[in-house]
mmCIF file of C-alpha atoms in Angstrom:
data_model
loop_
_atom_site.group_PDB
_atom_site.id
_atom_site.type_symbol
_atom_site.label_atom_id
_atom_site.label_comp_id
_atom_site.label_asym_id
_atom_site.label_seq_id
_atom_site.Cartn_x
_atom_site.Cartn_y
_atom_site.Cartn_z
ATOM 1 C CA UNK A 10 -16.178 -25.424 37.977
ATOM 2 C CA UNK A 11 -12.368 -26.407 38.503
ATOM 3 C CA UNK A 12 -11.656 -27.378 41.796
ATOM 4 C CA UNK A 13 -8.207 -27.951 44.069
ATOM 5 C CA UNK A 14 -5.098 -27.064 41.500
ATOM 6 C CA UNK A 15 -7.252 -27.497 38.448
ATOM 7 C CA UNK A 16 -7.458 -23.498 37.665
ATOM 8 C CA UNK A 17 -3.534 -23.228 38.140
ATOM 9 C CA UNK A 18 -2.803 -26.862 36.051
ATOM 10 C CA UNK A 19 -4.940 -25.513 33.400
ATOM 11 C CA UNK A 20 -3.050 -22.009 33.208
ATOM 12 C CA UNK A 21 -0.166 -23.959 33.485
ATOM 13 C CA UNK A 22 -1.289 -26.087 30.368
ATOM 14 C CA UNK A 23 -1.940 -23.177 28.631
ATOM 15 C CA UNK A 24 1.282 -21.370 29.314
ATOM 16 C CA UNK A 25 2.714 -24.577 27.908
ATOM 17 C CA UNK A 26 0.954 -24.656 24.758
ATOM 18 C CA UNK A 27 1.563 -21.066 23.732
ATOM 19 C CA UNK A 28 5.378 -21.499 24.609
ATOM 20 C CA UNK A 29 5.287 -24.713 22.242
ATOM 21 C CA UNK A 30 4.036 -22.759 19.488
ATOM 22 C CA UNK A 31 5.904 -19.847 20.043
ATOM 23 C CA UNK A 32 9.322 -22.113 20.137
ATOM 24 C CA UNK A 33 7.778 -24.264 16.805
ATOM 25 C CA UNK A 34 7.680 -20.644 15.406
ATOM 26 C CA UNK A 35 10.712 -19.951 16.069
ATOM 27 C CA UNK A 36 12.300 -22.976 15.458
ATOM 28 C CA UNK A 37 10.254 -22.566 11.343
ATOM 29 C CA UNK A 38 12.026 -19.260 11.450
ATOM 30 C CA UNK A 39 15.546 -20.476 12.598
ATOM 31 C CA UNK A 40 15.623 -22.886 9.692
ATOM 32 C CA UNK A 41 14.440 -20.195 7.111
ATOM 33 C CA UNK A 42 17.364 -17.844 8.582
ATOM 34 C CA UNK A 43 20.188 -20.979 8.386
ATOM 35 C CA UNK A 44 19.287 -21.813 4.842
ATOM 36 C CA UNK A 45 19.546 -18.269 3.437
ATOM 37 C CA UNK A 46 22.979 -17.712 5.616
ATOM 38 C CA UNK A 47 24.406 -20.715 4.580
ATOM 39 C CA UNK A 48 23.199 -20.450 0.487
ATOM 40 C CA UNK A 49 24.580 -16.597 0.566
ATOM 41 C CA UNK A 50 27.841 -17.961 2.337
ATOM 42 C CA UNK A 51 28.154 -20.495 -0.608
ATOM 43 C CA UNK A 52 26.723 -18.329 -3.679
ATOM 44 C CA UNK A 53 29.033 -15.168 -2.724
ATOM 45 C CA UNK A 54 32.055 -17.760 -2.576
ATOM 46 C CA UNK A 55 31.049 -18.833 -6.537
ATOM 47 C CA UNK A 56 30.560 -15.620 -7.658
ATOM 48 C CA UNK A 57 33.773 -14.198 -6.458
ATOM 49 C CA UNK A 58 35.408 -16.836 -8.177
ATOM 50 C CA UNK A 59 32.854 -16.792 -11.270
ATOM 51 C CA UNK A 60 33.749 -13.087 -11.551
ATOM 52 C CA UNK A 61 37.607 -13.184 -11.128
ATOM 53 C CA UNK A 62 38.166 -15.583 -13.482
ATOM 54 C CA UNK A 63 35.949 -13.607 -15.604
ATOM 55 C CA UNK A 64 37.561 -10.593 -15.203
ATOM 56 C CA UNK A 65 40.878 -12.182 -15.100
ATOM 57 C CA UNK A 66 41.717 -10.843 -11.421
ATOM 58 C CA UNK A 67 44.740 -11.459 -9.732
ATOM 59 C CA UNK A 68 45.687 -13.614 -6.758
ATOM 60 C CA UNK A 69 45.369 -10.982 -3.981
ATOM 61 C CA UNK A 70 42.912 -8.448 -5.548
ATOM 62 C CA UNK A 71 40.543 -7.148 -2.819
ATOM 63 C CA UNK A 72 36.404 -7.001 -3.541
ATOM 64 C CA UNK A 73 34.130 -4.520 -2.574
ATOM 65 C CA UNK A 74 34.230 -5.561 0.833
ATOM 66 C CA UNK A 75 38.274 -5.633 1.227
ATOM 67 C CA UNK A 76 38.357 -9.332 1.238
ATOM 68 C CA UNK A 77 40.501 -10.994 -1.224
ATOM 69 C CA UNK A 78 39.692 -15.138 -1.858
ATOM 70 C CA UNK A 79 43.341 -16.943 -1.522
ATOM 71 C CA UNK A 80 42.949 -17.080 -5.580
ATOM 72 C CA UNK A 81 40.794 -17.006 -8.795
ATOM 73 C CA UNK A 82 41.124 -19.600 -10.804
ATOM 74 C CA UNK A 83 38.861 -22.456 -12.802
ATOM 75 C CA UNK A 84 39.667 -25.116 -10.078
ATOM 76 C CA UNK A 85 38.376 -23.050 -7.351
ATOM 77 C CA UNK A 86 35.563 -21.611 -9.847
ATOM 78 C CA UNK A 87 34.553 -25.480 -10.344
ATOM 79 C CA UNK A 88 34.578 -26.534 -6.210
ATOM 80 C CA UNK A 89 32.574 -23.254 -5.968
ATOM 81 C CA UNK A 90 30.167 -24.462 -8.043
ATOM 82 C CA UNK A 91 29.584 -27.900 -6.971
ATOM 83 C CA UNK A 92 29.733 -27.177 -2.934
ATOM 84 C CA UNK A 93 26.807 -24.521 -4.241
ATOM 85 C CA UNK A 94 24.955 -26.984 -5.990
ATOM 86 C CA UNK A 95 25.416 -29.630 -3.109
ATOM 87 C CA UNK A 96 24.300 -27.169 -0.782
ATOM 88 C CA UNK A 97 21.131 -27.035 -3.084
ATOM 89 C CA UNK A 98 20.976 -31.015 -3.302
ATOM 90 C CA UNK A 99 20.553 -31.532 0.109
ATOM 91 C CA UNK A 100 17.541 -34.157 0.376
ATOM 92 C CA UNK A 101 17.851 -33.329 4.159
ATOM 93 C CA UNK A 102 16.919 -29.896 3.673
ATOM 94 C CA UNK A 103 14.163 -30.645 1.400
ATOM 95 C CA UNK A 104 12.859 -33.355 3.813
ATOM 96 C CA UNK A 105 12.878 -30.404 6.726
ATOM 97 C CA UNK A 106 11.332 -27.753 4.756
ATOM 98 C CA UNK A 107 8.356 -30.137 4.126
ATOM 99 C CA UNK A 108 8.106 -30.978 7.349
ATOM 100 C CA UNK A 109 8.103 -27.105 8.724
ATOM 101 C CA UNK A 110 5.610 -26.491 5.586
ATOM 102 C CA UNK A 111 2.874 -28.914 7.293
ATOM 103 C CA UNK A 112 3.712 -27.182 10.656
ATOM 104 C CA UNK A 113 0.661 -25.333 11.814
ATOM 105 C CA UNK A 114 2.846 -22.505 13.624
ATOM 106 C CA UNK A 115 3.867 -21.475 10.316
ATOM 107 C CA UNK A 116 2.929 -18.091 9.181
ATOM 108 C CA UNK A 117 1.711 -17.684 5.374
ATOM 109 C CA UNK A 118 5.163 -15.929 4.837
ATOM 110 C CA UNK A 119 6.806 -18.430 5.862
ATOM 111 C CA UNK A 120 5.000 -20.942 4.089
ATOM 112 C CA UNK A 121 5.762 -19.191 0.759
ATOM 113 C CA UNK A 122 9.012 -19.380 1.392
ATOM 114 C CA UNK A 123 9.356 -23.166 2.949
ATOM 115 C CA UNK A 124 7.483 -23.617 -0.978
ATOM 116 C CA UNK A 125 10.623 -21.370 -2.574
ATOM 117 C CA UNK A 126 12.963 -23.558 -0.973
ATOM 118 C CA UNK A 127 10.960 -27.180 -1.618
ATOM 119 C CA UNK A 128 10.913 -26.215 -5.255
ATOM 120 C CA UNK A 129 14.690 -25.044 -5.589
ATOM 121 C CA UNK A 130 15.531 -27.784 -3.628
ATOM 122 C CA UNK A 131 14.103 -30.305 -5.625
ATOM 123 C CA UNK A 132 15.304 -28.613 -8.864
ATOM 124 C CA UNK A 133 18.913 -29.610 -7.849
ATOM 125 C CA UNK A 134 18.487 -32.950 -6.570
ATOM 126 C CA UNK A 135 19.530 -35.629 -8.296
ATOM 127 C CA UNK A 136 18.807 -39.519 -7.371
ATOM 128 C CA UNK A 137 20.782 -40.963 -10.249
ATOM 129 C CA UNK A 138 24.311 -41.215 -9.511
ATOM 130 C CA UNK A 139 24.882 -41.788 -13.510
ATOM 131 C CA UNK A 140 23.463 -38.122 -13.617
ATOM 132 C CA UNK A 141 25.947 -36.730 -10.177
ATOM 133 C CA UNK A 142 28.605 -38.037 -12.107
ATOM 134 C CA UNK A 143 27.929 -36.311 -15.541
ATOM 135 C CA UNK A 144 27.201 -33.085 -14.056
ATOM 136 C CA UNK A 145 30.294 -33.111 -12.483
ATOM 137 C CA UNK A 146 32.056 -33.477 -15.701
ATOM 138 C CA UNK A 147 30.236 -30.871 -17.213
ATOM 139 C CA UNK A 148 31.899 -28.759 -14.671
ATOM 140 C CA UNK A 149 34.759 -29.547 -15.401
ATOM 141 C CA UNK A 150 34.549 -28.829 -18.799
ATOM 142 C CA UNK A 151 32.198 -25.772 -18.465
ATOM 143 C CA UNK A 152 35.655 -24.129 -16.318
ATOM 144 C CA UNK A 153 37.768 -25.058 -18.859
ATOM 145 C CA UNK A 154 35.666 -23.838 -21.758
ATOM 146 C CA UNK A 155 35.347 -20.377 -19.477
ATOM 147 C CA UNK A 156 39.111 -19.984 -18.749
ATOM 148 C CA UNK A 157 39.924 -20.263 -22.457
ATOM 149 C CA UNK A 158 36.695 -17.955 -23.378
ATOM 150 C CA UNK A 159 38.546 -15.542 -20.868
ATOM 151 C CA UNK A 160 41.943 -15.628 -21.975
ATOM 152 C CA UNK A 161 40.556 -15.477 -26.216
ATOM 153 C CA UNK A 162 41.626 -12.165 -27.902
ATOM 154 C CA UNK A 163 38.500 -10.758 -29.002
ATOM 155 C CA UNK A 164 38.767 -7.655 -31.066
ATOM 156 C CA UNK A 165 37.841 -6.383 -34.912
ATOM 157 C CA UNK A 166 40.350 -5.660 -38.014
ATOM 158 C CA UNK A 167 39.228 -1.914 -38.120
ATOM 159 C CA UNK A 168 40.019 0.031 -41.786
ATOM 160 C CA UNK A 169 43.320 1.405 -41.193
ATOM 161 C CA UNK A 170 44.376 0.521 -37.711
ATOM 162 C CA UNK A 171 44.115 -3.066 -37.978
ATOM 163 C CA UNK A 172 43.295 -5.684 -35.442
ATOM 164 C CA UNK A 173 41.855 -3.724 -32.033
ATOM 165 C CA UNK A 174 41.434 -5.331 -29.125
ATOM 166 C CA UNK A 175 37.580 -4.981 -28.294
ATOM 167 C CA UNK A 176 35.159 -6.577 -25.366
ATOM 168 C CA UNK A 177 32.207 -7.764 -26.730
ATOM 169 C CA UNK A 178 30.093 -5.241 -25.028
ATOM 170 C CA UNK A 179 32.480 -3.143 -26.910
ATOM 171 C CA UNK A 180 32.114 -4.140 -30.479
ATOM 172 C CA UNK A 181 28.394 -4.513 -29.931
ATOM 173 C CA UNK A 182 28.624 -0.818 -28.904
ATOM 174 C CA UNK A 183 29.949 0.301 -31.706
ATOM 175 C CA UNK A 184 27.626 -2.020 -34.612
ATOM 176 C CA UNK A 185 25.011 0.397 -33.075
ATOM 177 C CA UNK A 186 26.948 3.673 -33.062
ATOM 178 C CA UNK A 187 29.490 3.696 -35.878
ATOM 179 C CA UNK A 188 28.539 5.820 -39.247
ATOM 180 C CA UNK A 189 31.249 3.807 -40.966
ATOM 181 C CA UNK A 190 29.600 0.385 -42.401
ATOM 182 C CA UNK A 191 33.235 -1.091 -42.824
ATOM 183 C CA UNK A 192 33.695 -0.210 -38.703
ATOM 184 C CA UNK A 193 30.514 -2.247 -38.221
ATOM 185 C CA UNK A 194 30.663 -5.148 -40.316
ATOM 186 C CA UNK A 195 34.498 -5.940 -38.658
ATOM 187 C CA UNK A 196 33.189 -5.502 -35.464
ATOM 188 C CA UNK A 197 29.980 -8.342 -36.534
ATOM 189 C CA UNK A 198 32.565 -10.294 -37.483
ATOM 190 C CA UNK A 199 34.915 -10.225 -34.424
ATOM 191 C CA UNK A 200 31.401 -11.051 -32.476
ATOM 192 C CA UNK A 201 31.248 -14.115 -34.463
ATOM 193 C CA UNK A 202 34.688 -14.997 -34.168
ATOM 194 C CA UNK A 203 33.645 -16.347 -30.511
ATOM 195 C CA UNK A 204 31.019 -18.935 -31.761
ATOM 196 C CA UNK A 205 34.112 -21.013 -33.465
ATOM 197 C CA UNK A 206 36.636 -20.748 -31.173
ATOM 198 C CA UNK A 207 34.171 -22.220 -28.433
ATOM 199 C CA UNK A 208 32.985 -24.978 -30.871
ATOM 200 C CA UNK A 209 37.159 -25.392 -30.465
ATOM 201 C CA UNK A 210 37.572 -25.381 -27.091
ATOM 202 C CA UNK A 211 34.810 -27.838 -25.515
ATOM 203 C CA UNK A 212 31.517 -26.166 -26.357
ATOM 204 C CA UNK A 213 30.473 -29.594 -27.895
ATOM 205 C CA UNK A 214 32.066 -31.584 -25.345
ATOM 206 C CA UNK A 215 29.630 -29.514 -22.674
ATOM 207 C CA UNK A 216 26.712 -30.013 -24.678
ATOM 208 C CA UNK A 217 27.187 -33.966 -25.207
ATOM 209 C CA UNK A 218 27.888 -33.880 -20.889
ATOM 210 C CA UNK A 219 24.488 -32.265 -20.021
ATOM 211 C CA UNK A 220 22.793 -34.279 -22.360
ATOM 212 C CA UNK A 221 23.479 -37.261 -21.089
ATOM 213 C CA UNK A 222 23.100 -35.989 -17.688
ATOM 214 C CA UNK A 223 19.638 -35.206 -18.494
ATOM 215 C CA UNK A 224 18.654 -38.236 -20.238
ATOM 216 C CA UNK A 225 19.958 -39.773 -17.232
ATOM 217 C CA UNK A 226 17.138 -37.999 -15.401
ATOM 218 C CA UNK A 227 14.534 -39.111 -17.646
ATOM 219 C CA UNK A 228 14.604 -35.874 -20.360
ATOM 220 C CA UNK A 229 14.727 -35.587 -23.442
ATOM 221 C CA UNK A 230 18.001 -33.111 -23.284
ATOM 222 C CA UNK A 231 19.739 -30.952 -21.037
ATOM 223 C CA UNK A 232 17.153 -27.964 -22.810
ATOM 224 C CA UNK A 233 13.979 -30.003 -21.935
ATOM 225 C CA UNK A 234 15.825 -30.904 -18.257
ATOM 226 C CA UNK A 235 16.512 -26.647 -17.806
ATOM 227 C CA UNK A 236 12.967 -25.955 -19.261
ATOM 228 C CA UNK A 237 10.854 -28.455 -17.372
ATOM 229 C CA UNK A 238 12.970 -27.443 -13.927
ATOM 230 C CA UNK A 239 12.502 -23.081 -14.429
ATOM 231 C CA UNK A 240 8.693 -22.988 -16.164
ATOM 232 C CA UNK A 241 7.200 -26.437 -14.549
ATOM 233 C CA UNK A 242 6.222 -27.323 -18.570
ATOM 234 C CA UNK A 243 8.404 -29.658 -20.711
ATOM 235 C CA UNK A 244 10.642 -28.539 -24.018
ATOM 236 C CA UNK A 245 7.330 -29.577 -26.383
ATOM 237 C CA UNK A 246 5.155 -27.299 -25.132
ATOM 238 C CA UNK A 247 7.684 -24.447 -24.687
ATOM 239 C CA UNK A 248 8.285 -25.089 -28.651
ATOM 240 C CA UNK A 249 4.199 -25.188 -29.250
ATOM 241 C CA UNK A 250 4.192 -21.391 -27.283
ATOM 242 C CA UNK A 251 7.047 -20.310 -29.487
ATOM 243 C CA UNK A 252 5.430 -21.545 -32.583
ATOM 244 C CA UNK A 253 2.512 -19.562 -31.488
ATOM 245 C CA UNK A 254 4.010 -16.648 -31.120
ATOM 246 C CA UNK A 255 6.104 -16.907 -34.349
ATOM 247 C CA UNK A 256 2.938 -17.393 -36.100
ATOM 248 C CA UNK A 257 0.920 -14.574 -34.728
ATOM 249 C CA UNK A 258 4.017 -11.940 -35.405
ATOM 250 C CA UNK A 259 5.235 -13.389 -38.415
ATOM 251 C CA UNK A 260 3.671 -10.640 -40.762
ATOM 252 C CA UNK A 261 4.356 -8.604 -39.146
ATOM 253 C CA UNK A 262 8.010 -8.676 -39.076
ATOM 254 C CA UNK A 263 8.136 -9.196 -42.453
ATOM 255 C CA UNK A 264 6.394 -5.980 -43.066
ATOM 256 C CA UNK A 265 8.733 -4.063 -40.752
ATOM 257 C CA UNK A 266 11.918 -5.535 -42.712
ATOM 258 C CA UNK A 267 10.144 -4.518 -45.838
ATOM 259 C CA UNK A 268 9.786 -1.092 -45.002
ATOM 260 C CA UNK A 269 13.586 -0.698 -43.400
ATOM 261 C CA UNK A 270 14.518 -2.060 -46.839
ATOM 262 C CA UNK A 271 12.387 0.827 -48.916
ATOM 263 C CA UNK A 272 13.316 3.504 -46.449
ATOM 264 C CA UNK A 273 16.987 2.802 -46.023
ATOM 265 C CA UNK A 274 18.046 0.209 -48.762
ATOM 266 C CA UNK A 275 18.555 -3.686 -48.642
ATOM 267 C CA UNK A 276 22.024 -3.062 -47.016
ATOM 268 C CA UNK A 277 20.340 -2.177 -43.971
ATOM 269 C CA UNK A 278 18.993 -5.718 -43.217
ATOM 270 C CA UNK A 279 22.278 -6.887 -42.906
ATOM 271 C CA UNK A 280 23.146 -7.887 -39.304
ATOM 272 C CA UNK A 281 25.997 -5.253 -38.720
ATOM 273 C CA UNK A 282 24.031 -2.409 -40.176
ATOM 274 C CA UNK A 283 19.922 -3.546 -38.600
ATOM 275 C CA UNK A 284 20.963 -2.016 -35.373
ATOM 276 C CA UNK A 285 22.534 1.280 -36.636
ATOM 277 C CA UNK A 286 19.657 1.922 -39.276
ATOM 278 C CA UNK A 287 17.158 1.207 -36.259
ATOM 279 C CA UNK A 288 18.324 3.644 -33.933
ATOM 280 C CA UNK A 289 15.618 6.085 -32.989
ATOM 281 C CA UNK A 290 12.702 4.360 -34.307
#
């Protein structure tokens, strides 16, 4: 039996405790709240910039919202970027996340999502400075390589009109809708125009960056870095799932390009006309 204040200091205790947890709850929920605010504040800011470069905007053009950014271009495309991916490298939000994960006030939602933000967290953070340094040069040359990609006249030598300015979605469009094989096989080759002139313009130069990067990291390449990161399995056993697959559906395919070929001649195997012969099947 509690005697003297003991009944009121116990209350009192009590209150205390529940207003602890409540404010620990709070406080799990407050940092949840200020990492999502924060990433949207720095992910909208790259993907204005991502698509006005994209879409060739000019300085001034108003989004969706009626703000305008003070410009598009591939300098403020590239700070996007890496402010986006330093927001993501911050070891002190990883070290906070874990240490709201292990919180007992934390409710199983927001323990999923303390686990979301460890593992994207950790994704981005990099402990070699070999590898911060590379990465930034792959920026560089990944806005480069997109402004030129951009600004590249993409279109098809159509029969009888010439060279036509096309988007890719466009010429894609019409290799599936065109009753003209001539049509489709200039638009194929206007798709594959791109693959040389970004070979010319840094492709290779991006590829050699991330590598390194990665085998900075302790990959095998920038595809085994991406792979291992996304899927939590390296590039080999990606590869030995593929090869599976390939395997199990390889008869298969051959079978159904064997028929397209006796139903619609060997003509329609070829890449501009697969598409068009398929449709409706």
């Amino acid at each position: 039996m509690l005697r003297g204040g003991g009944a009121s200091t116990l209350k009192a205790s009590l209150a205390t405790g529940q207003e602890t947890a409540f404010d620990c709850a709070n406080s799990v929920q407050a940092f949840i709240d200020e990492v999502n605010a924060g990433y949207e504040q720095v992910h909208r800011k790259f993907e204005e910039q991502f698509w006005g470069t994209k879409m060739a905007l000019s300085k001034g053009t108003k989004l969706a919202d009626g703000t305008a950014p003070e410009e598009y271009s591939v300098n403020a495309l590239t700070e996007t970027k890496k402010a986006m991916e330093s927001f993501l490298a911050d070891e002190k939000k990883l070290a906070e996340a874990r240490k709201w994960l292990d919180d007992p006030s934390a409710s199983e939602d927001q323990k999923k999502t303390l686990k979301m933000f460890i593992r994207t967290f950790g994704c981005y953070i990099m402990e070699s400075a070999e590898a911060k340094a590379l990465r930034e040069e792959a920026m560089k040359i990944e806005g480069s390589l997109e402004s030129s990609r951009n600004k590249m006249k993409l279109g098809a030598d159509l029969p009888e009109k010439g060279f036509t300015e096309l988007s890719s979605v466009q010429l894609a469009t019409k290799m599936r809708t065109e009753t003209d094989e001539a049509v489709r096989k200039a638009c194929f080759e206007g798709l594959r125009s791109i693959g040389p002139f970004v070979l010319d313009n840094g492709f290779l130069e991006v590829v050699k960056a991330r590598n390194q990067m990665s085998k900075a990291l302790g990959y095998e390449d920038y595809y085994d870095y991406k792979v291992t990161q996304a899927e939590g399995f390296n590039k080999k056993r990606l590869f030995e799932i593929l090869d599976t697959l390939e395997s199990g559906t390889r008869d298969l395919n051959l079978k159904a390009r064997e028929l397209l070929a006796k139903e619609k001649g060997a003509a329609a195997l070829e890449p501009w006309n697969r598409g068009f012969m398929m449709a409706g099947d």
